[in-house]
Short mmCIF file of C-alpha atoms in Angstrom, two decimals:
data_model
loop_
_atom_site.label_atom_id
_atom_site.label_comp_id
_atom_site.label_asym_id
_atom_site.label_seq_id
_atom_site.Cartn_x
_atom_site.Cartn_y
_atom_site.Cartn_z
CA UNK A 1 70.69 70.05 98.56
CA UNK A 2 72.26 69.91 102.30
CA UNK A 3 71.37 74.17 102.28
CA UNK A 4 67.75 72.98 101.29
CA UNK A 5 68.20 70.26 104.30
CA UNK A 6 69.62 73.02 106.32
CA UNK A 7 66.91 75.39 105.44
CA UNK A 8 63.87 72.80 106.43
CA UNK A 9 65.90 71.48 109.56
CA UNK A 10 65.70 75.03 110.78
CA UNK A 11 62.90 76.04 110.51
CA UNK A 12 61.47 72.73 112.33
CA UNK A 13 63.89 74.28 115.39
CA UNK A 14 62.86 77.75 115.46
CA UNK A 15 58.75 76.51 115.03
CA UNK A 16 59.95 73.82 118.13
CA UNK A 17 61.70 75.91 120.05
CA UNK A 18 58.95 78.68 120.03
CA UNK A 19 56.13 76.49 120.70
CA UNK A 20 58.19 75.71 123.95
CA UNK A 21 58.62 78.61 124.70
CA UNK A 22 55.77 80.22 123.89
CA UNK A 23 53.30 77.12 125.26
CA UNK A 24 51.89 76.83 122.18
CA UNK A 25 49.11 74.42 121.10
CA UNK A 26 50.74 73.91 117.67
CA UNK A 27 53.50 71.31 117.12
CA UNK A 28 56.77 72.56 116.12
CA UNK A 29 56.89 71.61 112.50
CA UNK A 30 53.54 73.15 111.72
CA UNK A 31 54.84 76.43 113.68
CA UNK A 32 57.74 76.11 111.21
CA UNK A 33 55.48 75.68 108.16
CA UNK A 34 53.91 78.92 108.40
CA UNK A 35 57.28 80.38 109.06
CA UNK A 36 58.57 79.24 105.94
CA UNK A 37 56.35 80.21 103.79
CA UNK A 38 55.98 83.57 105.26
CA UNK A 39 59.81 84.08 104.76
CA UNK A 40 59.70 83.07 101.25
CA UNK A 41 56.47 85.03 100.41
CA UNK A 42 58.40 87.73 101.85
CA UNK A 43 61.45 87.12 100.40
CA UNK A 44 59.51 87.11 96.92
CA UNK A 45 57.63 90.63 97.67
CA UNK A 46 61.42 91.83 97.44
CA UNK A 47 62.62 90.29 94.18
CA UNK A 48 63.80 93.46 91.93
CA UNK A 49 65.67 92.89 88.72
CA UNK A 50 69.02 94.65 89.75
CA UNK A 51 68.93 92.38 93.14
CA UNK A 52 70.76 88.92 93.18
CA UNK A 53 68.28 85.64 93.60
CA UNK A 54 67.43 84.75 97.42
CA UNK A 55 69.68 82.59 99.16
CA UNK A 56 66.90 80.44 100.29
CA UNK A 57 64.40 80.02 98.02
CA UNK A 58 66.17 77.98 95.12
CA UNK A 59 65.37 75.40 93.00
CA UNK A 60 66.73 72.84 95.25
CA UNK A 61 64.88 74.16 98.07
CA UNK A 62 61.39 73.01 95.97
CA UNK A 63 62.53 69.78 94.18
CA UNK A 64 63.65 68.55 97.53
CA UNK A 65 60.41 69.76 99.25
CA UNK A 66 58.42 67.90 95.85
CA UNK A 67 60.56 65.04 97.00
CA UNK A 68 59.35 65.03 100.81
CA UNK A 69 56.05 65.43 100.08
CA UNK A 70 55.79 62.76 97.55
CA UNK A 71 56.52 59.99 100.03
CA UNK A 72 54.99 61.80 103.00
CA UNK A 73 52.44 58.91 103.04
CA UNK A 74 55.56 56.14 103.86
CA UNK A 75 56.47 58.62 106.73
CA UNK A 76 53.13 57.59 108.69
CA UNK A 77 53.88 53.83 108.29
CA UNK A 78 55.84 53.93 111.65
CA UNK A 79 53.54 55.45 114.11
CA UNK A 80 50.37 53.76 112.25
CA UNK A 81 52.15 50.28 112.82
CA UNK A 82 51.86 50.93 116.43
CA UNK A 83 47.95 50.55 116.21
CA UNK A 84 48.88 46.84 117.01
CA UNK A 85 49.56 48.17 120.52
CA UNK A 86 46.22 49.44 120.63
CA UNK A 87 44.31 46.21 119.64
CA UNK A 88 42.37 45.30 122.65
CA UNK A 89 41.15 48.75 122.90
CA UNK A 90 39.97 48.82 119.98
CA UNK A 91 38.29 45.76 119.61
CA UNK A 92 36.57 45.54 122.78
CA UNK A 93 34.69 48.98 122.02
CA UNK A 94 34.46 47.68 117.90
CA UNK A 95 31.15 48.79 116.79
CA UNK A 96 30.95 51.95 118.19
CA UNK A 97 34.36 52.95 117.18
CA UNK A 98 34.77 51.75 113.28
CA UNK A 99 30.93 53.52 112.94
CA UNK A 100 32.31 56.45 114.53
CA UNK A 101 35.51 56.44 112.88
CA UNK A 102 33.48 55.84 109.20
CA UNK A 103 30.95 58.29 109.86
CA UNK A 104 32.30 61.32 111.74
CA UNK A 105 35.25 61.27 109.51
CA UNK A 106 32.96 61.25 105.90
CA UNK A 107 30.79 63.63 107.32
CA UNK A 108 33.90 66.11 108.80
CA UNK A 109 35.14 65.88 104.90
CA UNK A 110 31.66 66.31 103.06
CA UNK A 111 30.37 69.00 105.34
CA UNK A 112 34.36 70.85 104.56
CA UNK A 113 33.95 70.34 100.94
CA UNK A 114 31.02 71.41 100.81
CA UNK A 115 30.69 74.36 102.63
CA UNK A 116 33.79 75.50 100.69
CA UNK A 117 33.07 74.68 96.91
CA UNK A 118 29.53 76.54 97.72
CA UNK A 119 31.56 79.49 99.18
CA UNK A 120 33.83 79.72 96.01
CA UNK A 121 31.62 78.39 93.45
CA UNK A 122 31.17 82.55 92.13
CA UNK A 123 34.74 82.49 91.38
CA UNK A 124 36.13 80.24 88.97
CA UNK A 125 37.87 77.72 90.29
CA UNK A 126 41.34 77.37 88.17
CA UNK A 127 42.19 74.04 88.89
CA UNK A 128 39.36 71.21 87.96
CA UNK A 129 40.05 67.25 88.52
CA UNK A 130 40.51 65.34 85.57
CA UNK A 131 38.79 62.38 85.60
CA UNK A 132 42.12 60.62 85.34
CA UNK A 133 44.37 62.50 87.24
CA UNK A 134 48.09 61.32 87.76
CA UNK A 135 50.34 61.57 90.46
CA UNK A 136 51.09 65.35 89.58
CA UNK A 137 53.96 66.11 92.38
CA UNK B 1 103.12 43.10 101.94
CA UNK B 2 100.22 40.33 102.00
CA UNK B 3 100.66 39.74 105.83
CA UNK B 4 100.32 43.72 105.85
CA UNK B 5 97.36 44.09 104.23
CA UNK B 6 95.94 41.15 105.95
CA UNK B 7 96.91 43.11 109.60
CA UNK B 8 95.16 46.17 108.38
CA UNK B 9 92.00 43.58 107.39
CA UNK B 10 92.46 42.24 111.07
CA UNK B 11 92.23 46.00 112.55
CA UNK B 12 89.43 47.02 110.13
CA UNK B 13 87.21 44.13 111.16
CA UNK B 14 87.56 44.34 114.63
CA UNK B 15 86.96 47.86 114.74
CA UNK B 16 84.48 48.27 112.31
CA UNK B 17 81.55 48.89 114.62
CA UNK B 18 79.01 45.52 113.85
CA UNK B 19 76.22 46.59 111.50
CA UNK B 20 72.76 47.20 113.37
CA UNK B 21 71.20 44.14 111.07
CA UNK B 22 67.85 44.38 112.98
CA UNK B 23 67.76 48.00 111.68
CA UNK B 24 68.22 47.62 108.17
CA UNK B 25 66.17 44.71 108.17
CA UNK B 26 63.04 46.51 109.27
CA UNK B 27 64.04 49.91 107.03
CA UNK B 28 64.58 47.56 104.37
CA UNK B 29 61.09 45.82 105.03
CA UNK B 30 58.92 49.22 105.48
CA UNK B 31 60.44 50.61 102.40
CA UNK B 32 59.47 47.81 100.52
CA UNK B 33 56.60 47.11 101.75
CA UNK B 34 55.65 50.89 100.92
CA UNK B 35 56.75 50.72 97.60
CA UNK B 36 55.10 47.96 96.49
CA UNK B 37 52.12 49.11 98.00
CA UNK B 38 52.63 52.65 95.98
CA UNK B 39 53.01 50.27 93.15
CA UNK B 40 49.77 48.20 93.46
CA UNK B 41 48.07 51.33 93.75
CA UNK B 42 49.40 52.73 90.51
CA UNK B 43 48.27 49.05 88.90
CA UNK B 44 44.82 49.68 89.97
CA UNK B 45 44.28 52.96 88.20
CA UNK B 46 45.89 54.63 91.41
CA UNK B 47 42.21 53.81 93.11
CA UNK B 48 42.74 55.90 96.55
CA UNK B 49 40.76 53.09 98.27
CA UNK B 50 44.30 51.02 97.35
CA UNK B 51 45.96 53.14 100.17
CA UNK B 52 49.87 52.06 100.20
CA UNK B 53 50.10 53.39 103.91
CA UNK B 54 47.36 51.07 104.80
CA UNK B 55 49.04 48.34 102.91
CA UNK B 56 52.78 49.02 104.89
CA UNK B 57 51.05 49.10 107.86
CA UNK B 58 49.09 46.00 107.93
CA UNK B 59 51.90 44.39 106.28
CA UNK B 60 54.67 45.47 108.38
CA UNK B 61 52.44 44.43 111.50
CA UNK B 62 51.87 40.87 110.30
CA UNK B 63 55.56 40.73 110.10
CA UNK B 64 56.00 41.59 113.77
CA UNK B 65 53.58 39.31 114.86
CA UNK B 66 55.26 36.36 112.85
CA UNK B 67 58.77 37.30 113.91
CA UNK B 68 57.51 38.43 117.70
CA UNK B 69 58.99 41.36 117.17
CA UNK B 70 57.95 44.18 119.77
CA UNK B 71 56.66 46.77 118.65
CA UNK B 72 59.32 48.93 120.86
CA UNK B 73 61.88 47.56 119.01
CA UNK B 74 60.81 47.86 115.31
CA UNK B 75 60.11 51.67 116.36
CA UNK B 76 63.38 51.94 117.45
CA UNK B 77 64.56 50.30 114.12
CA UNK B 78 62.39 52.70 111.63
CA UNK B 79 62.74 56.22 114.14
CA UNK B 80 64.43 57.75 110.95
CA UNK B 81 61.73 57.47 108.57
CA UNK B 82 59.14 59.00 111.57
CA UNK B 83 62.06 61.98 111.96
CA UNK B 84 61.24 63.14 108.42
CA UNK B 85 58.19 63.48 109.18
CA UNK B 86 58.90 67.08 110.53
CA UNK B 87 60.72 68.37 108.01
CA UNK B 88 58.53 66.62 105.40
CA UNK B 89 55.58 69.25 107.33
CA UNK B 90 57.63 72.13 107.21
CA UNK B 91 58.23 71.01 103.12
CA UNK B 92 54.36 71.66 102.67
CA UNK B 93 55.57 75.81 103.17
CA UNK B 94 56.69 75.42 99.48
CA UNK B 95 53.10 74.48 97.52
CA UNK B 96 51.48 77.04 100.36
CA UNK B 97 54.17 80.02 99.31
CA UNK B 98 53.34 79.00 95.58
CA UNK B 99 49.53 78.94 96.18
CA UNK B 100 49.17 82.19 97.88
CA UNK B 101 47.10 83.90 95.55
CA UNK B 102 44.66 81.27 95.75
CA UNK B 103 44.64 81.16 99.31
CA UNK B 104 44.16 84.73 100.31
CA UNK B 105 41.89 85.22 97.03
CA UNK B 106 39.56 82.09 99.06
CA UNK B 107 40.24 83.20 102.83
CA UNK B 108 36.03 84.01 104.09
CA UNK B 109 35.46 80.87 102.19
CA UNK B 110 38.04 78.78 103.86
CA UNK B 111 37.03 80.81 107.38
CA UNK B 112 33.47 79.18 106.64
CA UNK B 113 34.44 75.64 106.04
CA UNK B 114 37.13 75.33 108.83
CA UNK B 115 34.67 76.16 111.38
CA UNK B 116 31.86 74.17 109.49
CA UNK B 117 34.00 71.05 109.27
CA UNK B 118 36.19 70.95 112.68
CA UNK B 119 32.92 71.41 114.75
CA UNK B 120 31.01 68.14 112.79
CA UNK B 121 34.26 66.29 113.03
CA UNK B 122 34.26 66.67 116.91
CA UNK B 123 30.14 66.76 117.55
CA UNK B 124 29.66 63.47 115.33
CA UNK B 125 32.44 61.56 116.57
CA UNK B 126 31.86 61.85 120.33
CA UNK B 127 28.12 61.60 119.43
CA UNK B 128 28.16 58.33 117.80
CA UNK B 129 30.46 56.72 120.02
CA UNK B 130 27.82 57.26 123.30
CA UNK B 131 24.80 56.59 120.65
CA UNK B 132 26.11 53.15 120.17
CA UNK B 133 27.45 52.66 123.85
CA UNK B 134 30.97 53.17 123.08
CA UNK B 135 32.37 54.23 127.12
CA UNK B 136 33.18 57.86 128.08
CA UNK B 137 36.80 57.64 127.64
CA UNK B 138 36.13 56.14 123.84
CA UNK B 139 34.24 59.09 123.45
CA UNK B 140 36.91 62.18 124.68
CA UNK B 141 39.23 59.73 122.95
CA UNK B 142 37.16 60.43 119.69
CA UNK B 143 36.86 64.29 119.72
CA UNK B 144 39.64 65.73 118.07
CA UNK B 145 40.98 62.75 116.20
CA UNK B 146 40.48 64.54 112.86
CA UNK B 147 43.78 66.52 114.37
CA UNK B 148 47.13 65.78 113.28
CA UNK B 149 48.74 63.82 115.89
CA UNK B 150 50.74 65.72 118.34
CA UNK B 151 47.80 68.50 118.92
CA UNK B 152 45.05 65.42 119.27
CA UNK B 153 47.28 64.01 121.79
CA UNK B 154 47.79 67.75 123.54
CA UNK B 155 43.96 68.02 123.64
CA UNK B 156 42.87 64.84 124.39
CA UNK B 157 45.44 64.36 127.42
CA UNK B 158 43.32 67.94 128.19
CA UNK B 159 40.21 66.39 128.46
CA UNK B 160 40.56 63.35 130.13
CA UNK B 161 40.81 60.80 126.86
CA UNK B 162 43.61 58.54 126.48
CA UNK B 163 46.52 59.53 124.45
CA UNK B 164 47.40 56.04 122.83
CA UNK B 165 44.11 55.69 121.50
CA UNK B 166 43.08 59.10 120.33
CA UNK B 167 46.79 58.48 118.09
CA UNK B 168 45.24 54.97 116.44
CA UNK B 169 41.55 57.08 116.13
CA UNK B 170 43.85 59.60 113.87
CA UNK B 171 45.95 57.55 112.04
CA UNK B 172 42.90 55.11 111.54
CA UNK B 173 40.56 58.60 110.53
CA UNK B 174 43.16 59.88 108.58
CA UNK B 175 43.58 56.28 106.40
CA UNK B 176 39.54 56.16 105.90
CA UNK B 177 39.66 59.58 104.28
CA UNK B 178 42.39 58.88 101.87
CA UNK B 179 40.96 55.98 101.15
CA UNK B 180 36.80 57.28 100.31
CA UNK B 181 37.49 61.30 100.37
CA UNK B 182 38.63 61.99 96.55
CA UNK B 183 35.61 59.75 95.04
CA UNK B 184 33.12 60.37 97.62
CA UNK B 185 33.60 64.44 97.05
CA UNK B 186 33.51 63.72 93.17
CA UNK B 187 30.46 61.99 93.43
CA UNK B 188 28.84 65.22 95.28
CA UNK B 189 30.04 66.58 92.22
CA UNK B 190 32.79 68.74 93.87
CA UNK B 191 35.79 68.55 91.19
CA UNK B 192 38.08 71.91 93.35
CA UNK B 193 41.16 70.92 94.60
CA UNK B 194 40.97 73.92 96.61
CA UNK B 195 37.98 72.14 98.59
CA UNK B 196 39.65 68.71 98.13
CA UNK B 197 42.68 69.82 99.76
CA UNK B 198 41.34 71.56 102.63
CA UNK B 199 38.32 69.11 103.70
CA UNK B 200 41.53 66.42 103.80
CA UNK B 201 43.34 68.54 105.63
CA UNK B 202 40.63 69.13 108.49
CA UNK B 203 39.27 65.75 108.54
CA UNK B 204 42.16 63.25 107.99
CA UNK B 205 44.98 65.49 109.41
CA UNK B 206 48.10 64.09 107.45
CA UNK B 207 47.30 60.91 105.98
CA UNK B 208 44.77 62.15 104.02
CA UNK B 209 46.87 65.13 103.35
CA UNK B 210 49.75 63.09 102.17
CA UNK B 211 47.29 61.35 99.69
CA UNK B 212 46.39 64.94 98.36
CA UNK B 213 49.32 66.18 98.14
CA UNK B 214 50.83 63.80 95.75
CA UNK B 215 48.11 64.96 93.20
CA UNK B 216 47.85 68.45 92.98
CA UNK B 217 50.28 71.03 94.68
CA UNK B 218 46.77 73.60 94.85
CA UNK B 219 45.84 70.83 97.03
CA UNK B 220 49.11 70.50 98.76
CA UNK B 221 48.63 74.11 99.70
CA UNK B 222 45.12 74.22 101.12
CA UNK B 223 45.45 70.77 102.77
CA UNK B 224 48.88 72.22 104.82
CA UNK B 225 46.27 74.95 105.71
CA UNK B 226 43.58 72.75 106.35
CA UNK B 227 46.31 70.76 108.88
CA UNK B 228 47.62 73.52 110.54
CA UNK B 229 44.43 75.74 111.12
CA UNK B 230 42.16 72.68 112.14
CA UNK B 231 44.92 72.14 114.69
CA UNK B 232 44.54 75.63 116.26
CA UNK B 233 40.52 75.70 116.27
CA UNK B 234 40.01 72.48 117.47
CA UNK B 235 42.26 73.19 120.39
CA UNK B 236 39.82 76.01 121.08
CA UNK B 237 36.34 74.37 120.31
CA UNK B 238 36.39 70.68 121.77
CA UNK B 239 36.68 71.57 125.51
CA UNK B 240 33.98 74.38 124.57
CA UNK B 241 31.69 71.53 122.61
CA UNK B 242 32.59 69.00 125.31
CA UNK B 243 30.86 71.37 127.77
CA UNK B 244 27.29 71.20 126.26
CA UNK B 245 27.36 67.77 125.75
CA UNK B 246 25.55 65.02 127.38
CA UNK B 247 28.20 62.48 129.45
#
């Protein structure tokens, strides 16, 4: 588990320190993202039978990932409480902001959605939404 | 011996740095807050309109106003839980690297919808905000809120918006389409998580991600792609869009 911290940690620094160097648009940890998983794809590509496992990509490498992810929604909670620095803003320009908000946003989703289950409706799509799904990760 | 023991207790205590209480209070508080709110959701079915980071937030802010807690300080108190936020981004590398068949095997698709969706994002928001007399600022505040955070806040200090605000239009984007995005799609009768994913990827930036992700890793994948792509095209196309419209 600290190797799998290690490992994430990293990668955040490389993807940081690049997009500083670099002037990149891009924060670091989304820099880093892409990094990863092109290390491990590549990494994978190289797997042969007579080879030992990678040193990176173990188990505890994904189950701490799984972990991450599964509580990335708490992880917002402390930048989204500082909308209450933001109130006056926000309700002096009300109306035209929570329609905005509502209706760019729905439309910015529907018109995504959209445009990409018409573009892949030819091939089957493997994965379909139960109608009850459950918290799968 | 007892007066020994009780000399070491003497050191001990008046070494022992004192415990930040103010910082496990308000750690202990979020946390909880979250979880029950992750808990309420699961009561009601796990309806996404039962968003626990909407819960911990309006929570958590009623507790700052009743304690008169700044907002400075409880920031300071809960930095830890906002640090993990970067690795928790780089995590998403792990259902992407899993996915990659998918991904490549839907890349024209994906090309299509990015541009598609990132271009209505930015047109309707700053378009609605000057149809209903929302002021110019509002407006360049608006355009790329459907950004995760740091690259809306790049762009936006770009264009003239304000920073602050073009943070709460992301977070506030990003908690509407968690909250309507999964039965809205369903009801257009779009059941992919491959289209899920990425649509909450481009137009709630994390939030909405985070609200994927916990469902599906397919959607894990293409919403980490939807994030991180979004971030790079929007960059390119607000100041672009910005220059052909009215204001």
């Amino acid at each position: 588990m600290p190797e799998a911290f290690l490992i994430l940690i990293l990668f955040q620094l490389v993807g940081s320190a690049l997009q500083t160097v670099l002037h990149l648009p891009v924060p670091g940890p989304v820099i880093g993202m892409f990094l990863l998983a092109a290390a491990l794809l590549w990494k994978r590509s190289r797997i042969r039978a007579d080879k030992p496992a990678s040193s990176f990509d173990t188990p505890a490498l994904s189950s701490l990932s799984r972990s991450l992810i599964a509580c990335l929604g708490l992880l917002f909670v402390p930048a989204g409480v500082g909308l209450v620095t933001q109130m006056p803003v926000l309700l002096a320009n009300g109306l035209p902001i929570a329609v905005a908000l509502f209706g760019s946003t729905l439309l910015g989703l529907m018109v995504t959605a959209f445009v990409m289950h018409r573009a892949t409706r030819d091939r089957p799509s493997p994965e379909r939404i139960p109608d009850t799904g459950g918290q799968v990760l | 011996m007892q007066s020994f023991s009780h000399t070491l207790h003497q050191i001990y205590a008046r070494f022992l740095p004192e415990p930040n209480m103010e910082t496990l209070f308000w750690l202990s508080v979020t946390l909880a807050v979250f979880a029950l709110g992750v808990r309420l959701q699961i009561r009601l079915d796990r309806a996404p309109w039962a968003n626990p980071v909407l819960f911990a937030i309006a929570f958590v802010a009623l507790g700052l106003l009743v304690t008169e807690t700044p907002y400075a300080t409880y920031f300071q108190s809960v930095k830890i839980i906002n640090f993990l936020l970067g690795p928790a981004t780089v995590a998403l590398a792990i259902p992407l690297a899993d996915s990659i068949r998918l991904v490549t095997r839907s890349l024209p698709a994906m090309t299509l919808a990015l541009l598609a969706g990132s271009i209505t994002s930015v047109v309707s928001g700053v378009l609605l905000v000057l149809l209903l007399g929302g002021s110019h600022d509002v407006a360049l505040s608006m355009a790329p809120k459907a950004v995760t955070t740091p690259i809306a806040i790049a762009i936006t200090t770009q264009i003239g918006g304000i920073p602050a605000l073009t943070a709460a239009f992301a977070i506030l984007g990003g908690i509407i389409a968690a909250m309507i995005g999964e039965t809205t799609l369903r009801r257009l009768g779009i059941t992919d998580w491959r289209a899920h994913g990425l649509a909450a990827g481009i137009a709630g930036s994390g939030i909405a991600a985070a609200q994927v992700a916990q469902r599906d890793p397919v959607g894990a994948a293409f919403a980490a792609l939807g994030i991180g792509l979004n971030g790079l095209v929007t960059a390119i196309i607000v100041p672009l869009i910005l220059y052909f419209l009215p204001g």
